[in-house]
Structure formats: C-alpha cells, structure tokens
XYZ file of C-alpha atoms in Angstrom:
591
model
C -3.782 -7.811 2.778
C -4.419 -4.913 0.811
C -8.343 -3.766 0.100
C -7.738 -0.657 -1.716
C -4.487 1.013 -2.692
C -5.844 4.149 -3.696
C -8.245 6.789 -2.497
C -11.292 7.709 -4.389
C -12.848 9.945 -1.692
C -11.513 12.287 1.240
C -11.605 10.482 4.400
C -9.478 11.923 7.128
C -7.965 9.769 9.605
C -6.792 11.455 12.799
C -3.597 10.688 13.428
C -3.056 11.814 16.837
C 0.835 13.352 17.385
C 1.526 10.734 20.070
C 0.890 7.997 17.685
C 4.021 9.026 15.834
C 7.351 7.877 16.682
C 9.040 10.635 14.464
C 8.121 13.758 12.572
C 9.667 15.820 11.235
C 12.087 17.982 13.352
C 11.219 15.852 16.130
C 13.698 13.022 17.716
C 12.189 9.389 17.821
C 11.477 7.793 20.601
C 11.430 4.502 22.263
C 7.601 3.417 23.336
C 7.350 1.388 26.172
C 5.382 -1.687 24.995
C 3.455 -4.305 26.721
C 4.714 -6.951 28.691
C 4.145 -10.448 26.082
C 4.122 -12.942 28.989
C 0.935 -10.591 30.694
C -1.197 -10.953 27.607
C -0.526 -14.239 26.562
C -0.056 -15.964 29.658
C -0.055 -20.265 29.393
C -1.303 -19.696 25.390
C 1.805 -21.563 23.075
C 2.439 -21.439 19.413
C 0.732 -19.857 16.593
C -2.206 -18.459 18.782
C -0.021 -17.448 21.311
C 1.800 -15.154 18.557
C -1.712 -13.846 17.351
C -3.029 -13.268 20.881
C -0.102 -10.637 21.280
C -0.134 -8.801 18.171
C -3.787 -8.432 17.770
C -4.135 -6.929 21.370
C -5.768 -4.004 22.041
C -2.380 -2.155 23.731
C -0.976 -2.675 20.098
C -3.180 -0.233 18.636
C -3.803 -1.963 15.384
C -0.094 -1.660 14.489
C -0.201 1.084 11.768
C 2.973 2.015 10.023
C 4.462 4.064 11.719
C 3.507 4.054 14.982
C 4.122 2.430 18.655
C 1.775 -0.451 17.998
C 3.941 -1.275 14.902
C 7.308 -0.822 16.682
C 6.266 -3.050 19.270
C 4.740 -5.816 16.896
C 8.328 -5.468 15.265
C 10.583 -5.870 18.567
C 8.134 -8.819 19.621
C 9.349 -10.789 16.067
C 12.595 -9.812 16.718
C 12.875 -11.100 20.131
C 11.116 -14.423 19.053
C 14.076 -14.348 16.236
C 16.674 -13.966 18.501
C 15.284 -16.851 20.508
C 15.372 -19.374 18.087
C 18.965 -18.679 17.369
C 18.394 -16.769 13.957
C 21.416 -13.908 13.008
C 20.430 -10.511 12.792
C 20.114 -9.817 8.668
C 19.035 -6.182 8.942
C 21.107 -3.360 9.093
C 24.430 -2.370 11.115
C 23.936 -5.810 12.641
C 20.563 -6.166 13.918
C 16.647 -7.489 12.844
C 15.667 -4.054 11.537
C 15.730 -2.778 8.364
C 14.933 1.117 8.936
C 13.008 3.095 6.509
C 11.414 6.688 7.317
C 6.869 6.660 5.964
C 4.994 9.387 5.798
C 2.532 9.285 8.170
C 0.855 12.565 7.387
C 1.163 16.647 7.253
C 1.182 19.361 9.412
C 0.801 23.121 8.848
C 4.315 24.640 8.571
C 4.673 28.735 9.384
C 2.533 31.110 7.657
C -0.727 30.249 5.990
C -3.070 33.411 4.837
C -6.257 34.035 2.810
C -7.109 37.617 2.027
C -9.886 37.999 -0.702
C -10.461 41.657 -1.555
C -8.768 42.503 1.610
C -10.698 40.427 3.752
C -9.561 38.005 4.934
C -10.252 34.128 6.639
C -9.258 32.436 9.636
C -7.193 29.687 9.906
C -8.742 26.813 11.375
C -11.947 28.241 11.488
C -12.657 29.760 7.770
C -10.341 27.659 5.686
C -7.127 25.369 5.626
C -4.689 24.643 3.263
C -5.492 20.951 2.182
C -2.242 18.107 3.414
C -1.148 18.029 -0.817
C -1.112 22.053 -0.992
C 1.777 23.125 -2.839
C 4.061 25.744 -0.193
C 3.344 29.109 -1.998
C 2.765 33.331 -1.990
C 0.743 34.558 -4.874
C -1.943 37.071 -5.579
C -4.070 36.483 -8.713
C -7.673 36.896 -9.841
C -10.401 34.432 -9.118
C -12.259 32.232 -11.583
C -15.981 30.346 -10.683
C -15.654 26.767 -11.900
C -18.638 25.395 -10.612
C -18.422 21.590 -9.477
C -14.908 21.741 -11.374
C -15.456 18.890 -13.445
C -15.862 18.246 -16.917
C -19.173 16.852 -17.567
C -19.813 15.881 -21.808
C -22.975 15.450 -22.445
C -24.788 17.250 -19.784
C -26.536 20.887 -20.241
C -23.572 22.114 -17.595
C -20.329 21.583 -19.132
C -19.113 25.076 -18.780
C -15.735 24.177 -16.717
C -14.521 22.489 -19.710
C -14.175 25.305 -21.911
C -13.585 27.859 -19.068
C -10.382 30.042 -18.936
C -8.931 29.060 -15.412
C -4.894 29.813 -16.549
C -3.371 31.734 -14.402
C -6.322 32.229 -11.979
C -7.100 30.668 -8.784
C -10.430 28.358 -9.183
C -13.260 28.514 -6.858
C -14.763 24.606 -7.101
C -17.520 23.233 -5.171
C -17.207 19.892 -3.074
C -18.465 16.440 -4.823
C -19.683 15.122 -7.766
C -22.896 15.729 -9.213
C -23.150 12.795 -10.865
C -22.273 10.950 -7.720
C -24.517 12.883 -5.380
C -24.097 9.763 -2.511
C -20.245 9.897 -2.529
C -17.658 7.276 -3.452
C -16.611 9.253 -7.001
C -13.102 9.160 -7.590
C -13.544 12.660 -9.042
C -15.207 14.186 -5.857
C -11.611 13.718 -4.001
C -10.683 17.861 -3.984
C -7.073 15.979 -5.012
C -8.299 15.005 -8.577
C -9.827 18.625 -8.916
C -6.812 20.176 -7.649
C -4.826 17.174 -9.929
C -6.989 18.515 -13.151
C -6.845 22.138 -12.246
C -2.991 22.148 -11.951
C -3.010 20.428 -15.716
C -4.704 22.940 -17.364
C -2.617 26.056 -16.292
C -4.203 27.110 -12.818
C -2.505 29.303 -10.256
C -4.781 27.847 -7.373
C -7.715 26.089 -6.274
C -10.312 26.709 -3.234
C -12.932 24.129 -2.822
C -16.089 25.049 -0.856
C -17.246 22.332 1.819
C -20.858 22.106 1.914
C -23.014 22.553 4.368
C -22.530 20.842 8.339
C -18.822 20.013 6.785
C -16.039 21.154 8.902
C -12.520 22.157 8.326
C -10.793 19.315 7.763
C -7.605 18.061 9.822
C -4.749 17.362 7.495
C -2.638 15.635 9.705
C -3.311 12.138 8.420
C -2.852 13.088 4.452
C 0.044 11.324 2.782
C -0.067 12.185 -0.301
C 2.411 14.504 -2.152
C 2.312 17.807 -2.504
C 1.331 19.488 -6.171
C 2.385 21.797 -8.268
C -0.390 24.704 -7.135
C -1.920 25.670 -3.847
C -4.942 23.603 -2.785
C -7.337 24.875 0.338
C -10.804 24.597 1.466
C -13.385 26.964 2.977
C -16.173 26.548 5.208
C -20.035 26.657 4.036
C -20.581 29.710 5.976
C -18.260 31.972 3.674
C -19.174 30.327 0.387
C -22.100 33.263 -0.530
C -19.436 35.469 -0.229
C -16.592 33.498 -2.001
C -18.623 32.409 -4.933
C -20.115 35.985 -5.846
C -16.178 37.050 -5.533
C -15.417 34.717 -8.207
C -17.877 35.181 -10.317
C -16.593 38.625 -10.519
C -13.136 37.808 -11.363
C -11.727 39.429 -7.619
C -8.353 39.301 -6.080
C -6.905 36.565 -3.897
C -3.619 36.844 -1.659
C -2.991 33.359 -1.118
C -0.001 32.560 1.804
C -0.157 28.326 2.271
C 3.182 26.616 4.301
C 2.792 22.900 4.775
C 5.372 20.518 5.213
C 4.958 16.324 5.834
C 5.447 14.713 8.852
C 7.587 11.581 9.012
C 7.769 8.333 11.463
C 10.166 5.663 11.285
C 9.067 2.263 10.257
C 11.262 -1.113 10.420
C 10.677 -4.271 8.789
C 12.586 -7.368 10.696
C 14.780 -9.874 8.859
C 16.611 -12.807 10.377
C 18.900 -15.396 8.615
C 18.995 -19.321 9.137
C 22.523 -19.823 7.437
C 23.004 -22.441 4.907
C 25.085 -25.461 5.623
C 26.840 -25.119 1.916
C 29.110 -22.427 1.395
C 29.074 -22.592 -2.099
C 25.001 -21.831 -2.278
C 25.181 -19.231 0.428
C 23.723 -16.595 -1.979
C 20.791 -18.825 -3.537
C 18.185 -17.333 -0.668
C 15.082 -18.676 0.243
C 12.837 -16.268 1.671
C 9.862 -16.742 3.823
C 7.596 -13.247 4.361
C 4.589 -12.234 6.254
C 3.144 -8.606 6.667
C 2.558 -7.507 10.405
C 0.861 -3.852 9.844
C -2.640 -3.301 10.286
C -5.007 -0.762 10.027
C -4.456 1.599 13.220
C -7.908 3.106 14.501
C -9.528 2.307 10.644
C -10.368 5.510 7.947
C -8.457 4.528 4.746
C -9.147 0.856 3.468
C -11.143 0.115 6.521
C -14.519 -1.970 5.574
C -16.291 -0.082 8.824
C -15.091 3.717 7.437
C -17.188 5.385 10.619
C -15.541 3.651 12.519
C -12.641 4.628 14.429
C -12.205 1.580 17.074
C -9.035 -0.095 17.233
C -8.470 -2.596 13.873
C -6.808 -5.293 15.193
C -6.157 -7.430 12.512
C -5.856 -10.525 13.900
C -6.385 -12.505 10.612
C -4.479 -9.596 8.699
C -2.316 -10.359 9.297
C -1.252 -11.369 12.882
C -2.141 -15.010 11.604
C 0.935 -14.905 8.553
C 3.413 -13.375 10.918
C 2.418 -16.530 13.611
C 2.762 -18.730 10.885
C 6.310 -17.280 9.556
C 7.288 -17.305 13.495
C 6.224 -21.179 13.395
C 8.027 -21.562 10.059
C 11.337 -19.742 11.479
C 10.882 -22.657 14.411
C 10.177 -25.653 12.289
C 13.238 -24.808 9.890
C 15.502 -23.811 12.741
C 14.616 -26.864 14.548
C 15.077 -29.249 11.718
C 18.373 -30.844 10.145
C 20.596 -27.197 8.428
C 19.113 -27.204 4.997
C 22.174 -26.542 2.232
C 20.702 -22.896 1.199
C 20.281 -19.838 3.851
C 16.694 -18.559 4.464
C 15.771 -15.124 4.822
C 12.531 -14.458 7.384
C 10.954 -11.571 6.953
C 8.376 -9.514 8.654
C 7.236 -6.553 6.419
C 5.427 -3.088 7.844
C 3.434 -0.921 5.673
C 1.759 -3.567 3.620
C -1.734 -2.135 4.029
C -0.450 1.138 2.385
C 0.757 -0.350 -0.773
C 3.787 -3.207 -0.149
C 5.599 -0.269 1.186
C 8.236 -2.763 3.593
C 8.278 -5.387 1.033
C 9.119 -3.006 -1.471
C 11.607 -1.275 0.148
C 13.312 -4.231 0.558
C 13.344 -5.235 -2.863
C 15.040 -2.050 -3.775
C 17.232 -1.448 -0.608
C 18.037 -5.471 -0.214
C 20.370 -6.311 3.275
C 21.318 -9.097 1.261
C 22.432 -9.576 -2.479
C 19.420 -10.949 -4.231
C 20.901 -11.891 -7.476
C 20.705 -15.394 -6.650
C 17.483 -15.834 -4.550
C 15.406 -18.901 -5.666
C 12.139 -18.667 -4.258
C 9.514 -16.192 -1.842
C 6.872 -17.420 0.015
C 4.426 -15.093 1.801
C 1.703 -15.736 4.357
C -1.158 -13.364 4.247
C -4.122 -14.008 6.098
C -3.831 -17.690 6.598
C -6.236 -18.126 10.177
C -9.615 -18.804 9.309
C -9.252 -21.955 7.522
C -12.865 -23.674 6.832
C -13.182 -27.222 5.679
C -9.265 -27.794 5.539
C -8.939 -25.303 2.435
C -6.070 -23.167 1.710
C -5.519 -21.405 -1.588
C -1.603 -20.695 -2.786
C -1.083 -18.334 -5.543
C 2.095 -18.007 -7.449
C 1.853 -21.756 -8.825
C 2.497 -20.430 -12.177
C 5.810 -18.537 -11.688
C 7.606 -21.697 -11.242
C 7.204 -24.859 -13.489
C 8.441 -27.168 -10.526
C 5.736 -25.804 -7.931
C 2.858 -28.245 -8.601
C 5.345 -31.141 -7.739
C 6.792 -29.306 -5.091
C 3.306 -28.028 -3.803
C 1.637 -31.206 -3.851
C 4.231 -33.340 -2.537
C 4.727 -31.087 0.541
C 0.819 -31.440 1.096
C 0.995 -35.260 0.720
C 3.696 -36.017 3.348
C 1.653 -33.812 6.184
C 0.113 -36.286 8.642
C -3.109 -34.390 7.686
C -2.905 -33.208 4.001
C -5.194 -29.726 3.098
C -7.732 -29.543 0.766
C -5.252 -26.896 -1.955
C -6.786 -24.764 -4.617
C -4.010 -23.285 -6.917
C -3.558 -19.911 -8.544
C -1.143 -19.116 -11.433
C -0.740 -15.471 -10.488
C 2.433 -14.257 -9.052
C 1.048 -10.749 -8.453
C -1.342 -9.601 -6.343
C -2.383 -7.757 -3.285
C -0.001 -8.812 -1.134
C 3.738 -8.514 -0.958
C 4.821 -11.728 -2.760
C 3.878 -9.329 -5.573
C 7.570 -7.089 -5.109
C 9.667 -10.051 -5.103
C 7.775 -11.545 -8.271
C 8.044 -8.214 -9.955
C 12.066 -8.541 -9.175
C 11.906 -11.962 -10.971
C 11.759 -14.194 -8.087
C 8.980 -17.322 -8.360
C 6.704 -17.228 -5.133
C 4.098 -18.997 -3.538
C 0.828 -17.188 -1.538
C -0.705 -18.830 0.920
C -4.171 -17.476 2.084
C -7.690 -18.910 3.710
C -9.979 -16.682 2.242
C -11.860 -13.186 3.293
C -14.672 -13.478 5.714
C -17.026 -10.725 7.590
C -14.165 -9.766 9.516
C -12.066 -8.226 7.218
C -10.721 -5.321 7.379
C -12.998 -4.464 10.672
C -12.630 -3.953 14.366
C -14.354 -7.521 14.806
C -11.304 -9.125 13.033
C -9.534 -10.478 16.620
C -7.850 -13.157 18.330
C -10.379 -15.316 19.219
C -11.872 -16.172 15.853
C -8.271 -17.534 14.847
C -7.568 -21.179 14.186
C -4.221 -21.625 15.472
C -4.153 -25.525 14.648
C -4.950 -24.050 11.495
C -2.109 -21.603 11.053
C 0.168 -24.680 12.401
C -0.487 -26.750 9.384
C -0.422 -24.260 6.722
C 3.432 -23.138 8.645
C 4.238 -26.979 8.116
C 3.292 -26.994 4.410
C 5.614 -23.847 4.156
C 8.581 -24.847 6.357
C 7.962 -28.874 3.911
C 8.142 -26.622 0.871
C 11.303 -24.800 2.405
C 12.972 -27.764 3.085
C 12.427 -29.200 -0.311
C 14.090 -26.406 -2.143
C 16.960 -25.851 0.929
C 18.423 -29.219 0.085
C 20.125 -31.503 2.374
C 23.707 -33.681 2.309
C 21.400 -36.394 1.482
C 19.402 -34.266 -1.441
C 20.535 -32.233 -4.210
C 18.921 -28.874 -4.264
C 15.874 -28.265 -6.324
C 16.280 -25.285 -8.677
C 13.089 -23.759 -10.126
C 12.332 -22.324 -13.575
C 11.024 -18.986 -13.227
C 7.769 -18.521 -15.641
C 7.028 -15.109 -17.101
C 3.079 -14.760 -17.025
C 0.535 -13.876 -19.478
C -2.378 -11.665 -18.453
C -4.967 -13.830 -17.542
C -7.681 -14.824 -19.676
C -10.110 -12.175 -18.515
C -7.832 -9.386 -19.187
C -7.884 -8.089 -15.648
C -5.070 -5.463 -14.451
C -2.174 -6.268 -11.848
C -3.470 -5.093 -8.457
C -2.471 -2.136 -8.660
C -4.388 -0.817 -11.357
C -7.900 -2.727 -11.023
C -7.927 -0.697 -7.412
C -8.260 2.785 -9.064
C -12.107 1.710 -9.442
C -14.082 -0.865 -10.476
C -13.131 -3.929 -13.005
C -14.435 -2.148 -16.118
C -12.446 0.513 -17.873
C -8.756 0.619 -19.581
C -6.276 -1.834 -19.362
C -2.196 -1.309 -20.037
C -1.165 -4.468 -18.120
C 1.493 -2.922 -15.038
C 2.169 -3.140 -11.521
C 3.273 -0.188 -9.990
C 5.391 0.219 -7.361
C 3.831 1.785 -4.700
C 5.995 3.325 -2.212
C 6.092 6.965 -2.427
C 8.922 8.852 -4.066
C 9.679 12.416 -4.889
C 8.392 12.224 -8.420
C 6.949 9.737 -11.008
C 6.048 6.321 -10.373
C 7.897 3.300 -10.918
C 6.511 -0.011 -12.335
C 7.937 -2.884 -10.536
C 6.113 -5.596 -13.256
C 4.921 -5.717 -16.740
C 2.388 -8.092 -18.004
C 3.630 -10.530 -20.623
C 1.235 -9.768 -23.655
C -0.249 -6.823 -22.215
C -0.519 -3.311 -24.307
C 2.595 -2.116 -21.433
C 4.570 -4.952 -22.871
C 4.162 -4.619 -26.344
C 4.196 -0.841 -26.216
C 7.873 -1.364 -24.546
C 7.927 -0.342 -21.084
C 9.712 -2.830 -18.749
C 10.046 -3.491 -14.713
C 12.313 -0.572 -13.355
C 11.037 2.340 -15.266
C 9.586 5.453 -13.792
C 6.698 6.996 -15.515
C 6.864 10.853 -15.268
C 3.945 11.407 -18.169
C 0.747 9.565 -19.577
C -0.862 11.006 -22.384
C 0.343 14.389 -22.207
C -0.057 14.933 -18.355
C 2.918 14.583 -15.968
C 2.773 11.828 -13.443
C 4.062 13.181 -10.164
C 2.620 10.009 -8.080
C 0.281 6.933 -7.987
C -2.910 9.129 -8.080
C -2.047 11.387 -11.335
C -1.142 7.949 -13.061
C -4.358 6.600 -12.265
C -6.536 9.782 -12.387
C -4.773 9.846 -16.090
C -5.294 6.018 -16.833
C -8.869 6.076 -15.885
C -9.596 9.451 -18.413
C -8.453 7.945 -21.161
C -10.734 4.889 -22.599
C -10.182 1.032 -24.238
C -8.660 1.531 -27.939
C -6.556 4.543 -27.087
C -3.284 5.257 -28.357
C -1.597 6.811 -25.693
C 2.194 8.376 -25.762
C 4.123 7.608 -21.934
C 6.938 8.833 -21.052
C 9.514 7.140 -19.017
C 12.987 7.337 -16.848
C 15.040 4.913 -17.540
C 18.858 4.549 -16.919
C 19.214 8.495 -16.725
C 17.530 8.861 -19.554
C 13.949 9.870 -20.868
C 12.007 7.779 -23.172
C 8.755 7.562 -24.939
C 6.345 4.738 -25.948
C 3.288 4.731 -27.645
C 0.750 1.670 -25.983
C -2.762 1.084 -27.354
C -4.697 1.012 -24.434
C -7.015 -2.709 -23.764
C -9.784 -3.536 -21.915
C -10.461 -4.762 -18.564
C -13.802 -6.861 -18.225
C-alpha cells in the first residue's frame, strides 16, 4: 500500500546496475530466481505463497528489478497450475510495460566558472532531473532560493534571476531539521525554471557528499540543475555575488527496466456475458532495499513486505483456487497481480489505460492490500459506497462463512491502493485490508508475523463475493449500480493530493494519475461536489498549467497546488480530446 506518493525531501536510493533488468541501451535479461519448493518446503496455502515472496533472495521485489520478475513468474506459474488462460499479451500472463528506475550520466558533463573549472564526481554533478544542455551565462546569488514573506530576508523574491544561472543554498531555513517540501533542490530548480532562469547550482552543506543520481525518477526540466560540494562553496558564492561567468555542459539521460504485471482469465460459462468482467487484484511490489516511502529511511536492509503486500497476492492466489475449483460461474474473471504499486498505482494504472481485455462492460474490482495481520477477526472493506448492492452482497458473503468476520465498511472508492484506477475508470470496487501495524513499511515486516488462516478467510469472503456477482445456471447474475461519490464530510483530498503534505492546506477534489508521462498530468477521478467538479474538469484530462505555471509532472502540480491557498480562484489549463481548455476552480479547504 502506498505511504507517500510524493517526495518532499532528497533521499537517494542506490540502485545498484545489477538490480536492473533493462536500461537503457542495454538488452534485458533473464534472472535466475530461487527454487519455490527450497524455501517453502512442506508450508501449503496462503502462507506458503507469503513465505516465498517475502524471502530474502527476492530482494524486496521493487519495480523493476529481479526480485519483482521473479515474484511475477512465481504467480504466473501458480496461474498456469490451476488451469487459468494466459490474459496478457501475445498469449501469455504478462502484461509488459517499460518504469523508470532511475538516471545515469550520459556523455559530456562540464563546469567551468571563470575558467576554472570542477570535477565531476568529486566537485559537482548534474542532479537525475537536469535538463541535457550547453550554455554560458552570468551568475546570480539567491541565497536559500526561497521566497520567504514576512521575514527580514526576502530578497530572492524580488531578485532578477532571468536569464542567469542561480547559485542556491541547500534546505530550508524555516525547516532547519529537514522534511520541507521546499528544501527538495527539485522545487528550487521547479521555481527557478518559472521565473525565467537559465540554470541553477545548489551548494551541499557541509559533511554532504555528491550525490548518486542513479535512483532519481523524476523528469527532467526545462533548465540545468547541479550541485556542488561544501568545499568549493567560498569560492562559488563570492563568484555569484559578483555576477561571473558560468560554462555549463550537463548530459543525462534515464535509465529504464522492464516491469510486468500478470493477468490470468477463468472463462465464463455464458457466452453472451463474456465481456461483463469481474476482476480480482492484488499488488506484489515492495519496497527494494527501503529510501523512498520507507518508515526506517536509514535503513537500507532488504523490505520484504510480507504484509505489503505478499499477504493480498496469497490471498488473490487462494481466490484464483477457490473460484477455479468451484462450479464455472456465468461471467469470466480477470486475476490480476499488479507491480509498481508502491510508486503510485503504476501496474494498475497501466492497465486501466492499456487494458488486454475490453473493459467496457466490467462489473466489479476487488483488490487485496495488506490483508495478513488480522486482530480480533476484523477486516475493513472500502469501496462499499460505489455500489448500492454491496452492503447486501458484503454482508451476505460474510454470513454464509463457517466463521463470519467482524467487517467495518468504508464508502470510499479511492484511495491508496489500486482499486483506486479501476474506480476512477467507473468500475464499483471493494478493498479489503487488516489495518497498519509497527511493521509497515519496514525491514521487520516478514513472513512469520503473517496469519495465513487469516488471509484464508478474508480469500473466501472474496472468492463468496465473486461468486455472487459471477452467477450460476441456477442464479441470475447480480448487476450493480455504480454510485458517483461526494467528497466526504471532512473535505479531505483523493490520495493523491493529501500526500503532497500534511491534511491542512487547499483542496480542488482530484485523483491524479500517477504513472509518469512525457508531459502534464492526467486526472484519472474527479470528486463529485468538489471545486475540480464544479470548476469543470473531468476523469481523462491532462493538466499542462495551474495558475499560470506549466505542469510538466506530479511534483509541479503539487508544488503549484500547495502555493496557492483555500479561497483562491485559480485558472487550469487542460488537454482534452486534442484540444486545450481552460477552467477557472475556486480552490476549498482540506481540514
């Protein structure tokens, strides 16, 4: 399950080059992976499935990389077992999709101020979201490079930096213990490249080294971006200050791997419904060796996720089994195991755009996200408001198990997990989930905490509630009326937007998508009610500007969203069938 979609500080992850399965220029290659029977030995069922995918030899199955590849030929094989046909693409389980797994310098890179110049690697790097450029142009002293009303230092506001390159120093002063969102060099760099800059060099502080780019992700921008060590920053800053000459040579490029999400079909029994899909989901990415969204950030032991979520993709194995194994239901279901969830729904999304099957006619997605740590028979499921049939359906599942759960219900169809891109495509869905714990989203999140009995009776709920809605020769097929939501009552964002900070600030009511794309960024939901709705803007479009500052990517939307304040009138500017078009939204509150 996702913990934080976007970055507010710089945290390099290494991403060693053996961990990737592809870059680019390079030819993918096979891993060898683990034997299953080894590792699991007599173990059956549920745990059995978690045992596997939450070892150690996995390597916390980041996007991406072997660990992941493996995780995805073990469901695959455990598919093909139970009979299921290969749904992906050209005939098999995978569906194929090339992530960006980070950046790597690319030819020439070059600083020269006043003919001197810095070493690569040693002095200074172009930063992973560095725009590939040659200039020369005079240097401007910015200071912290932030705007800062109110305080007796508010000089970079009013400074002329067009045209120059900007000299910045790392952090926030108003945040002098870290976690700012406006300490990331990528907001400064974001900012600078709004108001006209050439360039920006930000100075690490003192006992800071270089940085290694090779696990950035993000996008490049429109202007160079590159740091330089402490020990040149006398130097650098008096060279600003006096307005002297920088030849600036950056050359980056990103490097790609090759990630595959694994669908299987159980075929229908009626013909004539063999497009009405049900589709059963579960997330089998993790968090690699930790860094981004990891709850231990020093920490760079293996994440193995057992809970998140090893436990959903054991429980949408069991599911696959139960279904298979019972009488052929009248409608097909779709199993799915999505990579990249822990990056931003990047598998489930990518499905949802780039469907293996036609999903005009799909009734119903249920997803299993962290679902093995069960305490005093609770489960909560989410999503019981996109459907007006689910509480019957829900509760009558529950009542025919020989040992019913203890169910808490949640209207909301979107959230951090990737039930959220098939609500967004108008789809009703249920979420099944047992809670956060200590655990989560650390290295101490493994296989033997796991209640496998556990994950067995939350896959029979599921594989009940499939069954219900398949339909049998004996029982007419339930069809479900799809409910378009209201914002809830607290006026809290989609996901996606309350985790560009903390629960206070503007609200316009969206859900982007978040899988990356050359430019803009594309909402896959609206609120009902929300200022988004009511200001126009609907599921599909691509935002490309927000209050008079282009939106190249997830960040600049946010860094944009969270500049502007509650009671704003704000003009956006979308794509939308070809075409550009603006809306003006008056901006709520989140509380």
């Amino acid at each position: 399950m996702i913990f934080q979609l976007l970055r507010v500080a710089t945290r390099s992850r290494s991403v060693p080059t053996l961990l990737l399965l592809a870059s680019s220029g390079a030819t993918a290659q096979t891993p060898e992976c683990p034997n299953p029977d080894a590792i699991v030995g007599e173990m059956v069922g549920a745990l059995a499935h978690v045992r596997y995918l939450a070892d150690d030899a996995l390597e916390g199955r980041d996007v991406g990389t072997p660990g992941a590849w493996c995780a995805s030929a073990y469901v695959a094989a455990r598919f093909e077992g139970l009979g299921l046909t290969p749904a992906g693409d050209d005939g098999t389980y995978f569906q194929a999709f090339p992530v960006r797994r980070g950046t790597r310098l690319d030819g020439s890179n070059e600083m020269e101020v006043s003919g001197d110049a810095f070493t690569l690697g040693e002095e200074w790097t172009p930063l992973g979201f560095s725009a590939t450029s040659e200039l020369t142009a005079s240097l401007a002293y910015g200071g912290p490079g932030l705007s800062r009303p109110g305080t007796d230092d508010d000089a970079f506001a009013h400074a002329d930096i067009s045209g120059k390159v900007v000299v910045v120093e790392w952090g926030d002063p108003d945040a002098p213990h870290g976690g700012s969102m406006r300490e990331d060099p990528h907001f400064k760099a974001t900012v600078a490249a709004g108001r006209g800059a050439a360039g920006i060099v930000v100075i690490l502080p003192e006992g800071m080294e270089i940085p290694d780019i090779s696990a950035e992700s993000r996008n490049a921008l429109a202007i160079p971006a590159v740091v330089v060590g402490h020990a040149r920053a006398d130097g650098l800053r008096e060279a600003a200050k006096g307005g002297a000459a920088i030849t600036l040579l950056t050359s980056v490029a990103p490097a790609f791997a090759e990630a595959r999400n694994v669908v299987a079909l159980l075929p229908g029994s009626d013909p004539a419904r063999s497009g009405e899909w049900l589709i059963v989901g579960a997330h089998f990415d993790h968090l690699g060796y930790g860094g981004d969204g990891s709850l231990a950030p020093d920490s760079r032991e293996v994440h193995n996720g057992a809970d998140d979520n090893a436990s959903g993709t054991a429980g949408l194995l069991e599911i696959a089994r139960m279904t298979a194994e019972a009488p052929r239901a009248a409608r097909p279901v779709l199993f799915i195991a999505f990579t990249g969830e822990e990056h931003g729904l990047w598998g489930s999304a990518h499905f949802v755009q780039n469907p293996t099957v036609d999903l005009e006619g799909s009734v119903a997605m249920l997803n299993l996200d962290m679902v093995g740590r069960m305490v005093d028979d609770g489960v909560t499921v989410f999503g019981m408001g996109t459907a007006e049939e689910w509480n019957d359906v829900v509760e009558g599942a529950n009542a025919a198990l020989d040992a019913p759960m203890k169910l808490s219900f949640s209207p909301d169809g979107y959230g951090p997990s990737d039930h959220s891109s098939f609500y967004g495509a108008g789809i009703p869905v249920l979420h099944f989930f047992t809670n956060t714990h200590a655990d989560y989203h650390r290295p101490t999140d493994d296989w033997q905490l796991i209640d496998g009995g556990g994950i067995e009776r939350i896959a029979r709920l599921a594989a009940g509630i499939t069954q219900e809605l398949g339909g049998t020769s004996d029982q007419v097929a339930l069809s479900l009326t799809r409910v378009t939501q209201a914002p809830p009552a607290h006026g809290g964002g989609s996901s996606s937007e309350a985790s560009s900070g903390s629960g206070y600030g503007p609200y316009l009511g969206t859900s982007p998508d978040m899988t990356p794309r050359d430019f803009g960024l594309r909402l896959t939901g609206v609120r009902e009610g929300s200022p988004a709705e009511k200001a126009g803007l609907r599921a599909g479009d691509v935002v490309v500007e927000f209050a008079g500052r282009e939106v190249t990517d997830i960040y600049a939307y946010t860094y944009a969203l969270r500049e502007s304040k509650a009671g704003d009138e704000v003009v956006i500017v979308v794509e939308r069938d070809g075409e550009r078009v603006s809306v003006t939204a008056v901006l709520g509150e989140r509380r």
